[in-house]
Amino acid sequence: MNLEKIDAGLHPELKRPPDFDFDSLDHLKSRYNFLKNYANLDTNKDIRNQSRILYETILSNVLKTRNIYLLYLASHSDLSTLSENTQLDILKCINKKQEDISNNFSSSFSQCLLLLIKNFHEEPEVFAQIVYSYFSKDISDQLYFGYSTFPAIFGYFSSQEFTFKASRFILELFSIDEDFILLESVLVPFLLSAHSFLEDLWCQFHKLCTMTLGKFDEKRCYNILIESLQNSISLLTNSHIFVIQQLIIRFPHKSSDILISQFLYKSFNMVFTCGSVILPNGAKKFTNSCFQNILSTREHEIQQKIFDILSGNSIFTDNLPKQPTTFLFKRYPFIFSFEDIKLIYDILIDDNNYKSTIQSMSSEISNFHENKNVFEVDMFFSYNQKKKLNNNVVFSRSWNSIVKESQRKNICPIDFFNDLKKNQQLPLLCMSFEFEKFAYQEIVEKLEQELINLTFLIDSAVENEMYKSYSVCLERLYDICLSWNSFTVVESFDLIKGEFQICDLINIVKSSALIVFSDIDNISLFPFHLLCSILDKYKILIDGPILNLQNEFVQHIYSSRLTYRQQISSYPSGLMIVLRYAHNLSNALDESLGRRLVAIIEFTKTIILVAESTDNELVNDFFNFGLFAIKNRSLLGSFIVLDKILNSGFTFTDQYMAELNYWNIFCSKLSITYSKIFDFQEKLMKILFV
């Protein structure tokens, strides 16, 4: 038994005293009397269950992050440099089901792969030199390496430890890649792995924008950006900050493009072009101008201020999960596509450091032809456990018999042993001082192990919650990346643009959707996002009847707002959440049609969640309050236009049923709410069925 490992796994108050002597019977008895108050638990079943749950959560996060990086790759502006993959080729790989690597390759193959990965982690200077040498001769797969293979090697940066190991690799490249041949392809994906930082940054930015009074201009947007960065910087890991520091020192001429254009500005555009939150009128326009001026070097002081914040020494908030280190959690999932494995093979094939390992993998790689397959392979952790100090086979056999009999009688083993000894019912061997010491050594080790198991259960539950929290962040980012790709996909089609009457727009949207949807094999991946991106291309001409109803609606609505606020006043937190999303929808109604639809769906989802977390019977009251809090006269016109489009007989509606269900809930609640203040339903029907 590894006694040092056991003692390290215990809570400080439960650790052995500094003067504890494992060979002293008095010390052992004292230790036993202390431990029996805390232990004697059967945690083995719980351990197995908790280990499984933690493993599945980590695996889920790794798979989500892989999808996010593929979406980054699919929308990359330099995608044409890839040797084979197009945007649609990459999109087909999203959500591809992983297989156990042992189903396709020998056990020796997977062992070789894991050995390579461990070597890359332990010798980043060697790996960096090999990778640089390869890509300095051939850049065709450089982007794929940066957005797929490099993240896969380092566990998709899913823990603090893997993020640190990836940063060491990049820092080695800084010393080698003086011409910046490979660095950009790994730097940008690594920086974009700061998911929690970026999410919090733009949440802070949105919050400060919505709190701002008066009109926006570039100076105001710059000040909000700086304040948001200062508020969020603690969520940027030390590994990211150290890489940024070295980038600014070693490559100052590249820092603006990497840190501002490809890191901050890119994520800003993605979040506020495709995310569910909408900036107030003018904020996005002037922030875009602000970024463009910073990048044009006209605002050198502003640029330097951003660099100072990103490279400063902040206190990192522990938001990125740590890799479980206990010896009770023994494996960590890695995900590789066959293209990743093949690229690793190609990079190493001419290098003497890994020649024998690569040669042993050669035939299986040559004979495998399913290039798009995705494999799961587990890296097992090894722990050096010392042999038991009290390794006496004869004593052990006798003690096990006593334990077994005590369990049958439902008596504590040490109490049972002491009773037998007192009554002289033990064999002569078991009556000795040495056997008694052995018995106490065994029971103390057992109780300490039970306490370690309990500590693991508590710690792993906390770790699992952190991984789950991180997972929610990944889900939101994944959705934004899907929307961004749908935006770029739709832009690649030569679709009609312009401003149309409703009847013309319905037919144009349907024909555009058929063109886009029929050309994408993996359409089930993001039908709703594609539909919204198609809708974003068109503007609507609101005709007379809709305008008249909209004006009448505005006259009635403001007088009823206070009544519904009073009905849910006992739930202030829920009220504030609904109010925030109502304001978000108000801002969205000045945006394109697709953005309006996304905001309406988010508004509806949020109110349902708020009602579920407070009082389901108040769902109508929350909807009433939320609808009356929307301060934009375009709501009714947008509702009528979108409802006509969504219910015009699309053949692909079954591919976005969840969103359509939320839309129908919104329609129902809106009709009920507004019918209470004027004859809305009757007038609406006349327009909808024209």
PDB file of C-alpha atoms in Angstrom, residues 500-654:
ATOM      1  CA  PHE A 500     -40.145  42.644 -50.616  1.00  0.00           C
ATOM      2  CA  GLN A 501     -43.836  42.508 -49.803  1.00  0.00           C
ATOM      3  CA  ILE A 502     -44.862  39.577 -47.578  1.00  0.00           C
ATOM      4  CA  CYS A 503     -46.440  37.484 -50.344  1.00  0.00           C
ATOM      5  CA  ASP A 504     -43.322  37.795 -52.529  1.00  0.00           C
ATOM      6  CA  LEU A 505     -40.963  37.233 -49.600  1.00  0.00           C
ATOM      7  CA  ILE A 506     -42.578  33.906 -48.650  1.00  0.00           C
ATOM      8  CA  ASN A 507     -41.909  32.428 -52.097  1.00  0.00           C
ATOM      9  CA  ILE A 508     -38.383  33.858 -52.243  1.00  0.00           C
ATOM     10  CA  VAL A 509     -37.459  32.448 -48.819  1.00  0.00           C
ATOM     11  CA  LYS A 510     -38.854  29.030 -49.756  1.00  0.00           C
ATOM     12  CA  SER A 511     -36.950  28.894 -53.039  1.00  0.00           C
ATOM     13  CA  SER A 512     -33.727  30.117 -51.373  1.00  0.00           C
ATOM     14  CA  ALA A 513     -34.076  27.495 -48.646  1.00  0.00           C
ATOM     15  CA  LEU A 514     -34.520  24.738 -51.212  1.00  0.00           C
ATOM     16  CA  ILE A 515     -31.336  25.843 -52.997  1.00  0.00           C
ATOM     17  CA  VAL A 516     -29.264  25.922 -49.796  1.00  0.00           C
ATOM     18  CA  PHE A 517     -30.734  22.856 -48.102  1.00  0.00           C
ATOM     19  CA  SER A 518     -30.493  20.606 -51.141  1.00  0.00           C
ATOM     20  CA  ASP A 519     -26.770  21.345 -51.472  1.00  0.00           C
ATOM     21  CA  ILE A 520     -25.823  20.403 -47.894  1.00  0.00           C
ATOM     22  CA  ASP A 521     -25.646  16.723 -46.953  1.00  0.00           C
ATOM     23  CA  ASN A 522     -25.545  17.353 -43.214  1.00  0.00           C
ATOM     24  CA  ILE A 523     -28.574  19.663 -43.210  1.00  0.00           C
ATOM     25  CA  SER A 524     -29.864  18.194 -39.934  1.00  0.00           C
ATOM     26  CA  LEU A 525     -26.856  19.841 -38.278  1.00  0.00           C
ATOM     27  CA  PHE A 526     -28.255  23.373 -38.331  1.00  0.00           C
ATOM     28  CA  PRO A 527     -31.546  23.863 -40.227  1.00  0.00           C
ATOM     29  CA  PHE A 528     -32.816  26.609 -37.920  1.00  0.00           C
ATOM     30  CA  HIS A 529     -29.551  28.553 -38.154  1.00  0.00           C
ATOM     31  CA  LEU A 530     -29.590  28.263 -41.951  1.00  0.00           C
ATOM     32  CA  LEU A 531     -33.189  29.450 -42.125  1.00  0.00           C
ATOM     33  CA  CYS A 532     -32.327  32.478 -39.969  1.00  0.00           C
ATOM     34  CA  SER A 533     -29.305  33.258 -42.158  1.00  0.00           C
ATOM     35  CA  ILE A 534     -31.532  33.112 -45.246  1.00  0.00           C
ATOM     36  CA  LEU A 535     -34.062  35.420 -43.594  1.00  0.00           C
ATOM     37  CA  ASP A 536     -31.235  37.841 -42.777  1.00  0.00           C
ATOM     38  CA  LYS A 537     -30.766  38.530 -46.491  1.00  0.00           C
ATOM     39  CA  TYR A 538     -34.181  40.132 -46.931  1.00  0.00           C
ATOM     40  CA  LYS A 539     -36.028  43.240 -45.790  1.00  0.00           C
ATOM     41  CA  ILE A 540     -39.792  43.421 -45.545  1.00  0.00           C
ATOM     42  CA  LEU A 541     -42.113  46.135 -46.801  1.00  0.00           C
ATOM     43  CA  ILE A 542     -44.890  46.482 -44.217  1.00  0.00           C
ATOM     44  CA  ASP A 543     -48.222  47.148 -45.935  1.00  0.00           C
ATOM     45  CA  GLY A 544     -51.115  49.375 -44.798  1.00  0.00           C
ATOM     46  CA  PRO A 545     -53.282  46.917 -42.801  1.00  0.00           C
ATOM     47  CA  ILE A 546     -50.313  45.753 -40.726  1.00  0.00           C
ATOM     48  CA  LEU A 547     -49.199  49.326 -40.083  1.00  0.00           C
ATOM     49  CA  ASN A 548     -52.699  50.295 -38.958  1.00  0.00           C
ATOM     50  CA  LEU A 549     -52.908  47.354 -36.531  1.00  0.00           C
ATOM     51  CA  GLN A 550     -49.389  48.093 -35.297  1.00  0.00           C
ATOM     52  CA  ASN A 551     -50.279  51.731 -34.546  1.00  0.00           C
ATOM     53  CA  GLU A 552     -53.449  50.691 -32.715  1.00  0.00           C
ATOM     54  CA  PHE A 553     -51.445  48.126 -30.760  1.00  0.00           C
ATOM     55  CA  VAL A 554     -48.918  50.776 -29.630  1.00  0.00           C
ATOM     56  CA  GLN A 555     -51.687  53.052 -28.356  1.00  0.00           C
ATOM     57  CA  HIS A 556     -53.127  50.333 -26.093  1.00  0.00           C
ATOM     58  CA  ILE A 557     -50.020  48.624 -24.828  1.00  0.00           C
ATOM     59  CA  TYR A 558     -48.263  51.176 -22.607  1.00  0.00           C
ATOM     60  CA  SER A 559     -51.226  51.725 -20.287  1.00  0.00           C
ATOM     61  CA  SER A 560     -51.317  48.017 -19.306  1.00  0.00           C
ATOM     62  CA  ARG A 561     -47.660  47.501 -18.394  1.00  0.00           C
ATOM     63  CA  LEU A 562     -47.844  48.307 -14.666  1.00  0.00           C
ATOM     64  CA  THR A 563     -50.716  45.878 -13.971  1.00  0.00           C
ATOM     65  CA  TYR A 564     -48.742  42.809 -15.012  1.00  0.00           C
ATOM     66  CA  ARG A 565     -45.600  43.872 -13.160  1.00  0.00           C
ATOM     67  CA  GLN A 566     -47.565  43.909  -9.889  1.00  0.00           C
ATOM     68  CA  GLN A 567     -48.757  40.310 -10.410  1.00  0.00           C
ATOM     69  CA  ILE A 568     -45.204  38.882 -10.364  1.00  0.00           C
ATOM     70  CA  SER A 569     -43.598  41.411  -7.999  1.00  0.00           C
ATOM     71  CA  SER A 570     -42.957  38.676  -5.403  1.00  0.00           C
ATOM     72  CA  TYR A 571     -40.384  37.135  -7.806  1.00  0.00           C
ATOM     73  CA  PRO A 572     -37.931  40.031  -8.341  1.00  0.00           C
ATOM     74  CA  SER A 573     -35.096  37.889  -9.740  1.00  0.00           C
ATOM     75  CA  GLY A 574     -37.396  36.252 -12.306  1.00  0.00           C
ATOM     76  CA  LEU A 575     -38.870  39.634 -13.164  1.00  0.00           C
ATOM     77  CA  MET A 576     -35.404  41.086 -13.844  1.00  0.00           C
ATOM     78  CA  ILE A 577     -34.431  38.155 -16.083  1.00  0.00           C
ATOM     79  CA  VAL A 578     -37.618  38.535 -18.132  1.00  0.00           C
ATOM     80  CA  LEU A 579     -37.065  42.286 -18.327  1.00  0.00           C
ATOM     81  CA  ARG A 580     -33.499  41.753 -19.595  1.00  0.00           C
ATOM     82  CA  TYR A 581     -34.656  39.432 -22.378  1.00  0.00           C
ATOM     83  CA  ALA A 582     -37.533  41.785 -23.234  1.00  0.00           C
ATOM     84  CA  HIS A 583     -34.993  44.584 -23.706  1.00  0.00           C
ATOM     85  CA  ASN A 584     -32.853  42.213 -25.771  1.00  0.00           C
ATOM     86  CA  LEU A 585     -35.841  41.476 -28.019  1.00  0.00           C
ATOM     87  CA  SER A 586     -36.572  45.204 -28.275  1.00  0.00           C
ATOM     88  CA  ASN A 587     -33.044  45.717 -29.637  1.00  0.00           C
ATOM     89  CA  ALA A 588     -33.365  42.732 -31.982  1.00  0.00           C
ATOM     90  CA  LEU A 589     -36.492  44.157 -33.620  1.00  0.00           C
ATOM     91  CA  ASP A 590     -34.247  46.766 -35.259  1.00  0.00           C
ATOM     92  CA  GLU A 591     -32.066  43.990 -36.724  1.00  0.00           C
ATOM     93  CA  SER A 592     -32.577  41.604 -39.662  1.00  0.00           C
ATOM     94  CA  LEU A 593     -35.490  39.130 -39.811  1.00  0.00           C
ATOM     95  CA  GLY A 594     -33.374  36.131 -38.843  1.00  0.00           C
ATOM     96  CA  ARG A 595     -31.981  37.895 -35.781  1.00  0.00           C
ATOM     97  CA  ARG A 596     -35.520  38.860 -34.757  1.00  0.00           C
ATOM     98  CA  LEU A 597     -36.612  35.230 -34.960  1.00  0.00           C
ATOM     99  CA  VAL A 598     -33.647  34.049 -32.846  1.00  0.00           C
ATOM    100  CA  ALA A 599     -34.397  36.691 -30.200  1.00  0.00           C
ATOM    101  CA  ILE A 600     -38.091  35.724 -30.052  1.00  0.00           C
ATOM    102  CA  ILE A 601     -37.182  32.043 -29.553  1.00  0.00           C
ATOM    103  CA  GLU A 602     -34.694  32.964 -26.772  1.00  0.00           C
ATOM    104  CA  PHE A 603     -37.280  35.247 -25.142  1.00  0.00           C
ATOM    105  CA  THR A 604     -39.826  32.405 -25.098  1.00  0.00           C
ATOM    106  CA  LYS A 605     -37.350  29.800 -23.792  1.00  0.00           C
ATOM    107  CA  THR A 606     -36.264  32.129 -20.998  1.00  0.00           C
ATOM    108  CA  ILE A 607     -39.776  32.893 -19.770  1.00  0.00           C
ATOM    109  CA  ILE A 608     -40.641  29.190 -19.672  1.00  0.00           C
ATOM    110  CA  LEU A 609     -37.454  28.466 -17.665  1.00  0.00           C
ATOM    111  CA  VAL A 610     -38.155  31.352 -15.274  1.00  0.00           C
ATOM    112  CA  ALA A 611     -41.709  30.108 -14.694  1.00  0.00           C
ATOM    113  CA  GLU A 612     -40.460  26.544 -14.097  1.00  0.00           C
ATOM    114  CA  SER A 613     -37.948  27.767 -11.505  1.00  0.00           C
ATOM    115  CA  THR A 614     -40.488  29.941  -9.647  1.00  0.00           C
ATOM    116  CA  ASP A 615     -44.142  29.039 -10.153  1.00  0.00           C
ATOM    117  CA  ASN A 616     -45.415  27.340 -13.306  1.00  0.00           C
ATOM    118  CA  GLU A 617     -48.873  28.760 -12.732  1.00  0.00           C
ATOM    119  CA  LEU A 618     -47.445  32.237 -13.305  1.00  0.00           C
ATOM    120  CA  VAL A 619     -46.156  31.494 -16.812  1.00  0.00           C
ATOM    121  CA  ASN A 620     -48.918  33.598 -18.396  1.00  0.00           C
ATOM    122  CA  ASP A 621     -48.195  36.482 -16.017  1.00  0.00           C
ATOM    123  CA  PHE A 622     -44.497  36.379 -16.878  1.00  0.00           C
ATOM    124  CA  PHE A 623     -45.384  36.375 -20.585  1.00  0.00           C
ATOM    125  CA  ASN A 624     -47.801  39.260 -20.080  1.00  0.00           C
ATOM    126  CA  PHE A 625     -45.176  41.311 -18.289  1.00  0.00           C
ATOM    127  CA  GLY A 626     -42.453  40.426 -20.810  1.00  0.00           C
ATOM    128  CA  LEU A 627     -44.573  41.280 -23.841  1.00  0.00           C
ATOM    129  CA  PHE A 628     -45.656  44.605 -22.395  1.00  0.00           C
ATOM    130  CA  ALA A 629     -42.015  45.407 -21.537  1.00  0.00           C
ATOM    131  CA  ILE A 630     -40.944  45.225 -25.210  1.00  0.00           C
ATOM    132  CA  LYS A 631     -40.460  48.838 -26.241  1.00  0.00           C
ATOM    133  CA  ASN A 632     -40.402  48.528 -30.001  1.00  0.00           C
ATOM    134  CA  ARG A 633     -43.376  49.186 -32.241  1.00  0.00           C
ATOM    135  CA  SER A 634     -41.996  46.705 -34.823  1.00  0.00           C
ATOM    136  CA  LEU A 635     -42.931  43.702 -32.661  1.00  0.00           C
ATOM    137  CA  LEU A 636     -46.349  43.179 -34.177  1.00  0.00           C
ATOM    138  CA  GLY A 637     -45.219  43.624 -37.777  1.00  0.00           C
ATOM    139  CA  SER A 638     -42.288  41.243 -37.219  1.00  0.00           C
ATOM    140  CA  PHE A 639     -44.602  38.681 -35.627  1.00  0.00           C
ATOM    141  CA  ILE A 640     -47.047  38.767 -38.554  1.00  0.00           C
ATOM    142  CA  VAL A 641     -44.304  38.504 -41.196  1.00  0.00           C
ATOM    143  CA  LEU A 642     -42.459  35.646 -39.473  1.00  0.00           C
ATOM    144  CA  ASP A 643     -45.652  33.730 -38.713  1.00  0.00           C
ATOM    145  CA  LYS A 644     -46.703  33.869 -42.351  1.00  0.00           C
ATOM    146  CA  ILE A 645     -43.282  32.598 -43.460  1.00  0.00           C
ATOM    147  CA  LEU A 646     -42.993  29.822 -40.852  1.00  0.00           C
ATOM    148  CA  ASN A 647     -46.498  28.522 -41.512  1.00  0.00           C
ATOM    149  CA  SER A 648     -46.397  28.712 -45.295  1.00  0.00           C
ATOM    150  CA  GLY A 649     -45.925  24.979 -45.853  1.00  0.00           C
ATOM    151  CA  PHE A 650     -42.172  24.425 -45.766  1.00  0.00           C
ATOM    152  CA  THR A 651     -41.297  20.801 -46.447  1.00  0.00           C
ATOM    153  CA  PHE A 652     -38.415  20.929 -43.943  1.00  0.00           C
ATOM    154  CA  THR A 653     -40.273  22.135 -40.861  1.00  0.00           C
ATOM    155  CA  ASP A 654     -39.734  18.774 -39.128  1.00  0.00           C
TER     156      ASP A 654
END
